[in-house]
Amino acid sequence: MLDEINNQEADSREHCFSKAPVPEEILDWLKVNSVLSIVLSDYKKRGSSFEEILQNDARIVSYNKSEIILRKGDYGGSVLIPIEGKVRVNLEQSQEHRFARKKKLEKRSWLSAIGQLFKKKKTQEAFSRVVTQDEISGSSGLKPFIDTDVDQFIANNLTRTIGIGEIFGEIAALRRCPRTASVFASSACKLVEIRWQGVRELLARSKEFERFLEDIIGDRRHQIFSFVKMIQHLSEDVQRTISSKAVFERHGSDKWNRNFRKMLNSDQSLLEQESVVLNQGHHMDGLYVVLNGFARVTRKDGGEESTTGYLRPGDVYGLKELTRENRQGEDGVAFHTIRAVGALDLVIIPKSDFNEHVFPEIEKGIETGRSNEEGFISRDLLDFFLDRRIVNGNQTMIIDLNRCTDCDDCVKACAVTHEGNPRFIREGHRHAELMVATACMHCADPVCLVGCPTGAIHRESNTGNVIITATECIGCGTCVESCPYNNIRSVEIHDAYGKPIIDLETGKPALKATKCDLCIDQPSGPACANACPHDALHRVDFSDISKVTRVIEKITG
Amino acid sequence: MTIRPPKPLILLGLVLGFLVIRNYLNSKSAELVSLAYPSGWLLFGSFLLLALYGMRKKFPFLPLGTTSSWLQLHLGVGLLSGYLFLLHTGSVWPQGRFEVALYFIYLVLMVSGFIGWFLMRWLPKAMRTDVENLHPSRIPSRLREIWEEGDALVLKVEEGALSERIIMGYTEVIRPFLNASPGFVQSKRHSELEVPTPIVHKLAEYLPPSVLFSTESSRPFHGLIREKADLDRMVVYQRWIRGWLFLHVPLTAVLFILIVLHTILVLGFSSGGA
């Protein structure tokens, strides 16, 4: 009887972050003793209550001593609040290897992969078994732990305690960027984990909480530098000094995907619609470092403005100008105009700090990162990639039309590895001899994640690939709508007998969102690229300019 | 044509393979051993290796190297097998019917393979020069639309001195052309009018095409014929690009059976002789 009641309760919480509700006493405790008390100071009651949001989007997680709670560099979509025990953050970059992942993502065995060929499915997208929540969240296994004595580690290295009721993990959860620090349990502890959907709900209802979180992000912003190649080798003290004086700016709209298609069809030129960050010829006030989003780099020659490059997270602009100013004593003016393509978060390191901390490293000849400011591919092609926001892709599928024979081997390979349902369309935007296929690009800024009510679409923590957990997807179509590239599709799902699953509420067939998962569980990686006999299909990471150039050179000859 | 140099490792492997085989056969020759057996077994081995390419394509999810590398290997081994074939047969046309069949099918298979490779490197570029933005799967529906557009246009031809001849030209020449299958060979195009030459000649019986395509009411027909000719060209190329496989793949199966029979016969007779 008790089991039945528990099962009923679990069923009713099917779309919640946790199958078990957050106990009332913990909710009461959070209202008084944690940062969430700020939310209640000016909570606007609109739709869900504070308790309802937390019941839907929060869960209690426990860790044993020395277990890793967050790993630097992983992608994550939740914030955490310690409610019991001790939690510490590692501040020593040199010790990050202690937190490294020991076990690689499990892939199918060869036998299991070959078995796919013989598994005759009557219908596409059929579910032969129910996947348990434990399997989905991975909580059935052992949690990763630091590979050394934790007390000694704390004694010998710089770490900081995160107090009970404080919040952490907010930068990655809200900025869709990797975790900026590793956090571990220094004693057995319990935490409240709130997924980002819930945090956004709270932010939408409390201005005070929004300001508070922005302040925290500001205080911890030096951590963001750890991913900027030019800055990451500088000591943490220097990084703190730089970040304390640096100017953080946000340009463009966070919801750029909503009006993207409209922008493309608008009579107004795209250049005019993008917000200007820096004008060509203007005085350089510092080094521009892109934290999130994308920027278009243009240059006006003889009255005509044309695209000469783009900037992605981690890229810098102004190095050439400031170095020239330092070496030749000329006043540094911008050689190019910088425009925000969609939403752009950037930090401007003041000239004085650049001269004091960064320029000496350049003089020493230290590799200070790259700047893709100019001419590696034709300007036409650059415009094409920027206008269609293809630079967002980390795994963009580009097809060489001069070599593609329409044999469809790529599509067949995709179908074989995805139960008969290919996850991409071999059609898309074309430019001269190349085509960008309609396949998930596993974007640097995955706007499809925004608004998913169950968190089914998420970033894989170690690879950054954007994945949909089929068993968590409720088929609402939010991600399908949000993807500006039409790379996600809703498909009808079927039971193990091939019958369509009917949504009892609407009486219509149940849907699920599907998209390319880069054959994450296959021994080979993306089967499409493997299957192309003509070397016509390429997966391109736009953050790696050398690879982009190589592929484009290969295609254009 | 879009040809890239082979991958260095594959090229190196093939060159080494060739040198090792040549050395081995030379040593056998020096020992006064007939090359028929060693070259035959090597040829049989190369045939199996060639057939492995088809198998690899069935397993795109296994990390066995990319299919494009396998295709390069397939082509290289194909060349190597040509060398072995010449050694094995002594470059002489055989006498018996069975051997002639074996010889002939092998030659057709090899030539069809290289023709296929040539088509796959030449046609994609040629296919994309005109009707750039049309996906091949949409060609049949576009052809149907063109036909319907033609019928709609002819109804709009206004009464006049040329109207009867225009309508005759449409019903007797243009309409059948718009509805016709392109076959396997594309028609030659008229240099000025850019439409298939046979159409120009047939239309001339009713009205000189230069006159026909210059009248206000019939100028759209020119556009439709040109588009149909472009689409026909794409269809013809697609038929070529797939058609050679209808020769290459079944012949592989036939040759395999013949090779096995040939081996059994040779071994049977040789053991009998011993």
XYZ file of N, CA and C in Angstrom, chain A residues 119-280:
486
model
N 18.439 -5.255 -35.145
C 17.268 -4.958 -34.312
C 16.183 -4.410 -35.220
N 15.263 -5.270 -35.581
C 14.193 -4.836 -36.480
C 13.138 -4.098 -35.668
N 12.966 -2.849 -35.960
C 11.933 -2.074 -35.259
C 10.780 -1.877 -36.208
N 9.581 -2.116 -35.679
C 8.420 -1.908 -36.537
C 8.237 -0.434 -36.816
N 8.536 0.381 -35.822
C 8.279 1.816 -35.947
C 9.486 2.606 -35.482
N 9.566 3.819 -35.998
C 10.635 4.702 -35.551
C 10.276 5.268 -34.179
N 11.299 5.681 -33.448
C 11.120 6.306 -32.138
C 10.234 5.468 -31.228
N 10.492 4.141 -31.172
C 9.724 3.291 -30.271
C 10.514 3.064 -28.988
N 9.814 3.097 -27.863
C 10.487 2.896 -26.585
C 10.244 1.458 -26.137
N 11.315 0.685 -26.046
C 11.139 -0.717 -25.697
C 11.156 -0.914 -24.185
N 11.668 0.050 -23.439
C 11.685 -0.111 -21.988
C 11.666 1.263 -21.343
N 11.373 1.244 -20.063
C 11.342 2.523 -19.351
C 12.703 2.738 -18.710
N 13.279 3.910 -18.943
C 14.573 4.226 -18.341
C 14.309 4.875 -16.983
N 14.974 4.378 -15.975
C 14.709 4.915 -14.630
C 15.352 6.281 -14.460
N 14.827 7.045 -13.506
C 15.367 8.377 -13.231
C 16.833 8.286 -12.816
N 17.139 7.216 -12.066
C 18.526 7.048 -11.620
C 19.473 6.911 -12.801
N 19.000 6.171 -13.808
C 19.846 6.004 -15.003
C 20.047 7.341 -15.692
N 18.973 8.150 -15.702
C 19.040 9.433 -16.398
C 20.019 10.359 -15.692
N 19.850 10.469 -14.399
C 20.680 11.451 -13.680
C 22.036 10.895 -13.310
N 22.185 9.587 -13.471
C 23.476 8.987 -13.151
C 23.692 8.871 -11.653
N 22.627 9.050 -10.864
C 22.814 9.050 -9.422
C 22.926 7.653 -8.848
N 22.719 6.635 -9.710
C 22.831 5.278 -9.203
C 24.291 4.892 -8.978
N 25.190 5.579 -9.639
C 26.595 5.221 -9.518
C 27.273 6.003 -8.412
N 28.573 5.733 -8.231
C 29.338 6.465 -7.221
C 29.651 7.857 -7.738
N 29.631 8.817 -6.837
C 29.970 10.178 -7.272
C 31.491 10.298 -7.370
N 31.976 11.172 -8.238
C 33.438 11.320 -8.333
C 34.007 11.952 -7.069
N 35.249 11.649 -6.779
C 35.860 12.196 -5.555
C 37.286 12.647 -5.831
N 37.805 13.463 -4.934
C 39.181 13.953 -5.095
C 40.134 12.796 -4.817
N 41.166 12.662 -5.665
C 42.023 11.488 -5.529
C 43.163 11.719 -4.532
N 42.871 12.375 -3.413
C 43.884 12.578 -2.375
C 43.164 12.770 -1.045
N 43.932 12.755 0.042
C 43.309 12.964 1.351
C 42.780 14.403 1.411
N 41.488 14.520 1.677
C 40.853 15.829 1.548
C 41.344 16.819 2.619
N 41.626 16.302 3.853
C 42.093 17.210 4.922
C 43.469 17.774 4.582
N 44.311 16.887 4.048
C 45.653 17.341 3.647
C 45.545 18.325 2.489
N 44.653 18.017 1.604
C 44.454 18.894 0.431
C 44.078 20.298 0.907
N 43.162 20.360 1.905
C 42.716 21.669 2.410
C 43.875 22.374 3.120
N 44.665 21.575 3.861
C 45.771 22.168 4.608
C 46.851 22.726 3.682
N 47.092 22.042 2.568
C 48.215 22.410 1.697
C 47.859 23.365 0.559
N 46.570 23.537 0.326
C 46.181 24.352 -0.831
C 45.189 25.432 -0.451
N 45.112 26.397 -1.367
C 44.203 27.521 -1.124
C 42.778 27.101 -1.495
N 41.936 27.045 -0.470
C 40.516 26.727 -0.715
C 39.679 27.705 0.114
N 38.424 27.781 -0.184
C 37.557 28.686 0.578
C 36.260 27.962 0.913
N 35.774 28.202 2.122
C 34.519 27.573 2.539
C 33.337 28.320 1.919
N 32.381 27.560 1.457
C 31.125 28.183 1.010
C 30.152 27.993 2.172
N 29.692 29.088 2.719
C 28.890 29.031 3.936
C 27.518 28.418 3.715
N 26.945 27.960 4.820
C 25.582 27.414 4.778
C 24.622 28.522 4.333
N 23.785 28.215 3.398
C 22.796 29.196 2.915
C 23.307 30.083 1.795
N 24.633 29.998 1.482
C 25.169 30.787 0.353
C 24.824 30.080 -0.968
N 25.037 30.777 -2.036
C 24.697 30.195 -3.338
C 25.973 30.056 -4.184
N 26.077 29.011 -4.991
C 27.188 28.903 -5.944
C 26.729 28.170 -7.198
N 27.530 28.318 -8.261
C 27.181 27.676 -9.544
C 26.361 28.578 -10.441
N 26.178 29.842 -10.015
C 25.260 30.742 -10.742
C 25.828 31.209 -12.086
N 27.151 31.316 -12.210
C 27.716 31.842 -13.469
C 27.414 30.879 -14.624
N 27.705 29.598 -14.390
C 27.456 28.609 -15.457
C 25.970 28.433 -15.715
N 25.191 28.466 -14.631
C 23.753 28.210 -14.785
C 23.062 29.325 -15.553
N 23.483 30.559 -15.314
C 22.771 31.677 -15.939
C 23.440 32.188 -17.205
N 24.744 31.972 -17.340
C 25.448 32.499 -18.519
C 25.675 31.415 -19.583
N 25.223 30.199 -19.320
C 25.383 29.062 -20.228
C 26.857 28.822 -20.595
N 27.741 29.109 -19.627
C 29.175 28.884 -19.870
C 29.668 27.770 -18.934
N 30.902 27.275 -19.114
C 31.359 26.181 -18.255
C 31.521 26.625 -16.796
N 31.500 25.646 -15.903
C 31.724 25.928 -14.474
C 33.078 26.593 -14.317
N 33.144 27.590 -13.460
C 34.381 28.374 -13.358
C 35.280 27.924 -12.215
N 34.797 27.013 -11.361
C 35.631 26.525 -10.257
C 35.152 25.139 -9.849
N 36.059 24.397 -9.210
C 35.672 23.077 -8.703
C 35.276 23.206 -7.245
N 34.199 22.531 -6.880
C 33.697 22.590 -5.501
C 33.604 21.155 -4.984
N 33.994 20.951 -3.721
C 33.959 19.591 -3.178
C 33.412 19.604 -1.757
N 33.033 18.424 -1.285
C 32.490 18.295 0.073
C 33.651 18.035 1.022
N 33.842 18.915 2.001
C 34.928 18.674 2.957
C 34.403 17.907 4.177
N 33.098 17.690 4.210
C 32.501 16.766 5.176
C 31.207 16.271 4.525
N 30.557 15.300 5.135
C 29.269 14.866 4.568
C 28.339 16.079 4.557
N 27.663 16.286 3.454
C 26.848 17.508 3.371
C 25.576 17.300 2.564
N 24.656 18.223 2.765
C 23.414 18.229 1.992
C 23.278 19.603 1.357
N 22.779 19.611 0.131
C 22.601 20.883 -0.570
C 21.237 20.891 -1.255
N 20.738 22.106 -1.473
C 19.545 22.254 -2.302
C 20.048 22.638 -3.691
N 19.651 21.852 -4.678
C 20.062 22.148 -6.057
C 18.842 22.691 -6.805
N 18.981 23.862 -7.379
C 17.862 24.446 -8.136
C 18.298 24.552 -9.586
N 17.525 23.932 -10.459
C 17.909 24.028 -11.876
C 17.622 25.438 -12.395
N 18.319 25.783 -13.503
C 18.303 27.185 -13.949
C 16.913 27.674 -14.319
N 16.042 26.747 -14.728
C 14.679 27.166 -15.055
C 14.030 27.786 -13.826
N 14.280 27.160 -12.670
C 13.714 27.660 -11.419
C 14.343 28.978 -11.024
N 15.662 29.078 -11.217
C 16.353 30.327 -10.857
C 15.791 31.470 -11.696
N 15.569 31.203 -12.967
C 15.012 32.255 -13.836
C 13.608 32.647 -13.387
N 12.845 31.651 -12.960
C 11.491 31.951 -12.458
C 11.594 32.888 -11.250
N 12.532 32.583 -10.361
C 12.690 33.412 -9.158
C 13.167 34.816 -9.541
N 14.100 34.859 -10.497
C 14.631 36.162 -10.932
C 13.521 37.019 -11.540
N 12.629 36.360 -12.256
C 11.544 37.106 -12.910
C 10.578 37.693 -11.893
N 10.606 37.142 -10.665
C 9.649 37.595 -9.652
C 10.276 38.466 -8.580
N 11.602 38.604 -8.606
C 12.243 39.412 -7.553
C 13.403 40.226 -8.119
N 13.207 41.517 -8.157
C 14.259 42.430 -8.641
C 15.457 42.398 -7.695
N 15.142 42.311 -6.374
C 16.203 42.301 -5.357
C 17.139 41.108 -5.582
N 16.533 39.954 -5.828
C 17.318 38.739 -6.033
C 18.139 38.862 -7.319
N 17.551 39.477 -8.327
C 18.261 39.676 -9.596
C 19.511 40.522 -9.362
N 19.318 41.633 -8.601
C 20.459 42.518 -8.302
C 21.513 41.761 -7.492
N 21.028 40.984 -6.521
C 21.947 40.245 -5.653
C 22.803 39.274 -6.473
N 22.149 38.522 -7.351
C 22.900 37.551 -8.167
C 23.873 38.238 -9.112
N 23.446 39.348 -9.693
C 24.346 40.099 -10.590
C 25.576 40.554 -9.826
N 25.369 41.010 -8.541
C 26.499 41.441 -7.706
C 27.447 40.278 -7.453
N 26.858 39.130 -7.155
C 27.702 37.945 -6.889
C 28.507 37.597 -8.128
N 27.827 37.605 -9.271
C 28.533 37.280 -10.528
C 29.654 38.293 -10.731
N 29.371 39.557 -10.403
C 30.393 40.600 -10.526
C 31.580 40.303 -9.627
N 31.297 39.912 -8.362
C 32.372 39.609 -7.406
C 33.215 38.426 -7.858
N 32.559 37.478 -8.491
C 33.280 36.250 -8.865
C 33.726 36.280 -10.320
N 33.612 37.431 -10.922
C 33.825 37.474 -12.364
C 35.259 37.169 -12.781
N 36.210 37.351 -11.853
C 37.592 37.030 -12.229
C 37.703 35.562 -12.621
N 36.777 34.733 -12.077
C 36.820 33.297 -12.405
C 36.567 33.066 -13.892
N 35.793 33.979 -14.479
C 35.484 33.825 -15.901
C 36.768 33.892 -16.722
N 37.745 34.689 -16.223
C 38.997 34.866 -16.966
C 39.761 33.561 -17.141
N 39.474 32.599 -16.259
C 40.253 31.368 -16.324
C 40.047 30.654 -17.662
N 39.015 31.061 -18.428
C 38.803 30.442 -19.730
C 39.318 31.298 -20.887
N 39.843 32.472 -20.546
C 40.351 33.352 -21.599
C 41.849 33.092 -21.728
N 42.234 32.556 -22.881
C 43.614 32.095 -23.054
C 44.636 33.166 -22.697
N 44.320 34.413 -23.079
C 45.286 35.480 -22.876
C 45.489 35.798 -21.395
N 44.496 35.495 -20.600
C 44.541 35.885 -19.197
C 44.840 34.703 -18.290
N 44.481 33.489 -18.735
C 44.476 32.366 -17.814
C 45.846 32.037 -17.224
N 46.935 32.413 -17.898
C 48.242 32.076 -17.349
C 48.697 33.094 -16.295
N 47.974 34.208 -16.181
C 48.331 35.206 -15.171
C 47.914 34.689 -13.795
N 48.609 35.146 -12.750
C 48.283 34.653 -11.410
C 46.881 35.109 -11.014
N 46.305 34.401 -10.025
C 44.934 34.739 -9.657
C 44.846 36.144 -9.077
N 45.911 36.556 -8.375
C 45.905 37.926 -7.816
C 45.803 38.952 -8.943
N 46.613 38.716 -9.989
C 46.592 39.644 -11.129
C 45.218 39.614 -11.784
N 44.678 38.397 -11.917
C 43.334 38.279 -12.521
C 42.308 39.059 -11.704
N 42.442 38.970 -10.372
C 41.503 39.711 -9.518
C 41.680 41.212 -9.712
N 42.967 41.647 -9.770
C 43.230 43.084 -9.948
C 42.607 43.561 -11.257
N 42.861 42.764 -12.308
C 42.330 43.163 -13.617
C 40.809 43.209 -13.572
N 40.211 42.151 -13.003
C 38.741 42.097 -13.040
C 38.115 43.179 -12.186
N 38.832 43.601 -11.120
C 38.245 44.640 -10.261
C 38.146 45.973 -10.998
N 39.067 46.180 -11.952
C 39.020 47.454 -12.688
C 38.337 47.313 -14.061
N 38.179 46.069 -14.463
C 37.617 45.852 -15.810
C 36.157 46.282 -15.872
N 35.760 46.637 -17.089
C 34.371 47.054 -17.305
C 33.638 45.904 -17.989
N 32.562 45.467 -17.367
C 31.768 44.388 -17.962
C 30.595 45.008 -18.705
N 30.407 44.573 -19.937
C 29.321 45.158 -20.740
C 28.479 44.055 -21.364
N 27.220 44.373 -21.587
C 26.340 43.434 -22.299
C 25.715 44.198 -23.461
N 25.797 43.623 -24.641
C 25.210 44.252 -25.832
C 24.236 43.275 -26.488
N 23.320 43.831 -27.247
C 22.358 42.999 -27.978
C 21.331 42.385 -27.043
N 20.522 41.508 -27.609
C 19.432 40.930 -26.827
C 19.699 39.474 -26.502
N 19.330 39.109 -25.259
C 19.474 37.743 -24.799
C 18.552 36.817 -25.591
N 17.477 37.395 -26.103
C 16.480 36.577 -26.811
C 16.596 36.782 -28.318
N 17.823 36.855 -28.799
C 18.049 37.156 -30.218
C 17.416 36.136 -31.147
N 17.284 34.912 -30.642
C 16.756 33.854 -31.503
C 15.307 34.092 -31.903
N 14.587 34.850 -31.044
C 13.155 35.036 -31.317
C 12.909 35.854 -32.581
N 13.757 36.874 -32.788
C 13.504 37.705 -33.975
C 14.532 37.479 -35.084
N 15.289 36.378 -34.947
C 16.355 36.119 -35.909
C 15.827 35.921 -37.334
N 14.779 35.095 -37.440
C 14.248 34.838 -38.797
C 13.654 36.111 -39.389
N 13.021 36.893 -38.514
C 12.442 38.158 -38.971
C 13.569 39.077 -39.472
N 14.671 39.073 -38.729
C 15.825 39.922 -39.107
C 16.347 39.538 -40.488
N 16.402 38.225 -40.718
C 16.933 37.738 -42.000
C 16.068 38.199 -43.167
N 14.741 38.247 -42.918
C 13.824 38.631 -43.994
C 13.566 40.127 -44.062
N 14.147 40.855 -43.122
C 13.887 42.300 -43.066
C 14.594 43.030 -44.218
N 14.019 44.164 -44.603
C 14.624 44.963 -45.675
C 15.895 45.660 -45.182
N 15.907 45.920 -43.883
C 17.063 46.598 -43.293
C 18.275 45.653 -43.324
N 19.460 46.214 -43.575
C 20.632 45.336 -43.637
C 20.945 44.823 -42.230
N 21.532 43.622 -42.185
C 21.826 43.018 -40.881
C 22.811 43.865 -40.085
N 23.750 44.484 -40.805
C 24.735 45.336 -40.127
C 24.050 46.442 -39.336
N 23.024 47.022 -39.948
C 22.313 48.127 -39.280
C 21.545 47.637 -38.059
N 21.156 46.354 -38.106
C 20.351 45.835 -37.000
C 21.199 45.364 -35.821
N 22.513 45.247 -36.032
C 23.378 44.765 -34.945
C 23.934 45.948 -34.160
N 23.970 45.782 -32.834
C 24.385 46.942 -32.026
C 25.911 47.095 -32.033
N 26.333 48.349 -32.179
C 27.773 48.642 -32.303
C 28.412 48.689 -30.918
N 29.511 47.956 -30.781
C 30.243 47.920 -29.512
C 31.416 48.899 -29.571
N 32.074 48.927 -30.704
C 33.249 49.786 -30.877
C 33.292 50.236 -32.332
N 33.542 51.530 -32.526
C 33.574 52.057 -33.888
C 34.993 52.141 -34.431
N 35.152 51.842 -35.690
C 36.463 51.976 -36.354
C 36.931 53.431 -36.228
